[in-house]
Amino acid sequence: MIRTILTYPNPELKKKSAPVAVINDSLQQLVKDMTETMYDAPGVGLAAPQIGVHQRVIVIDASAKDEPSELIVAINPVIVHAEGESYEEEGCLSVPGYAANVRRHASVVVKGLDLDGNEKSWRAEDLLAIAFQHEIDHLDGVLFVDHLSPLKRDLFHRKLRKAAEEKRDAK
Ligand code: NI
């Protein structure tokens, strides 16, 4: 089932998510819904709190359009190693209509569980590394706009206000 994606400044997005204790049917259903919702949007990744579920679950598919899809489901993901620097443009399904460059690590190693409860380790670079960092941030209530400099964040808020005013004036 495609779920509603919460958008900034919904306070649910600022809450910290709890670790998953058991992988049961309801968790399987959650992952199914998250995957459908991500592909429908479409987006590169989605974290459970973005649909109002505060559990540490993320889904990512960073494959290019002309490549076969490569779905990653990570439960209780933790970054265990990070190196290098990147400064690429990011967007977020919870912050529609806004994109900005964010400082991240260029490569990461992430550990977590897959849907069968097996321990997994993912070695990620480029877009996939950014996606892991972005989605794991969501589990701690952090959005990419929280990484912006004060000046850029101010611009973002002004843009938000302007969009809200335009919406109001259109009524
Ligand atoms: Ni996001």
Coordinates of C-alpha atoms in Angstrom, one line a residue, residues 39 60-63 67-72 128:
Y39 CA 9.1 3.6 -6.1
I60 CA 17.2 2.4 -0.9
D61 CA 17.4 1.9 -4.6
A62 CA 20.2 4.0 -6.0
S63 CA 20.4 2.2 -9.4
E67 CA 19.9 -0.3 -14.9
P68 CA 18.0 -3.1 -13.2
S69 CA 16.6 -2.1 -9.8
E70 CA 18.7 -2.9 -6.8
L71 CA 16.6 -2.7 -3.7
I72 CA 18.3 -2.5 -0.3
L128 CA 24.5 4.9 -2.6

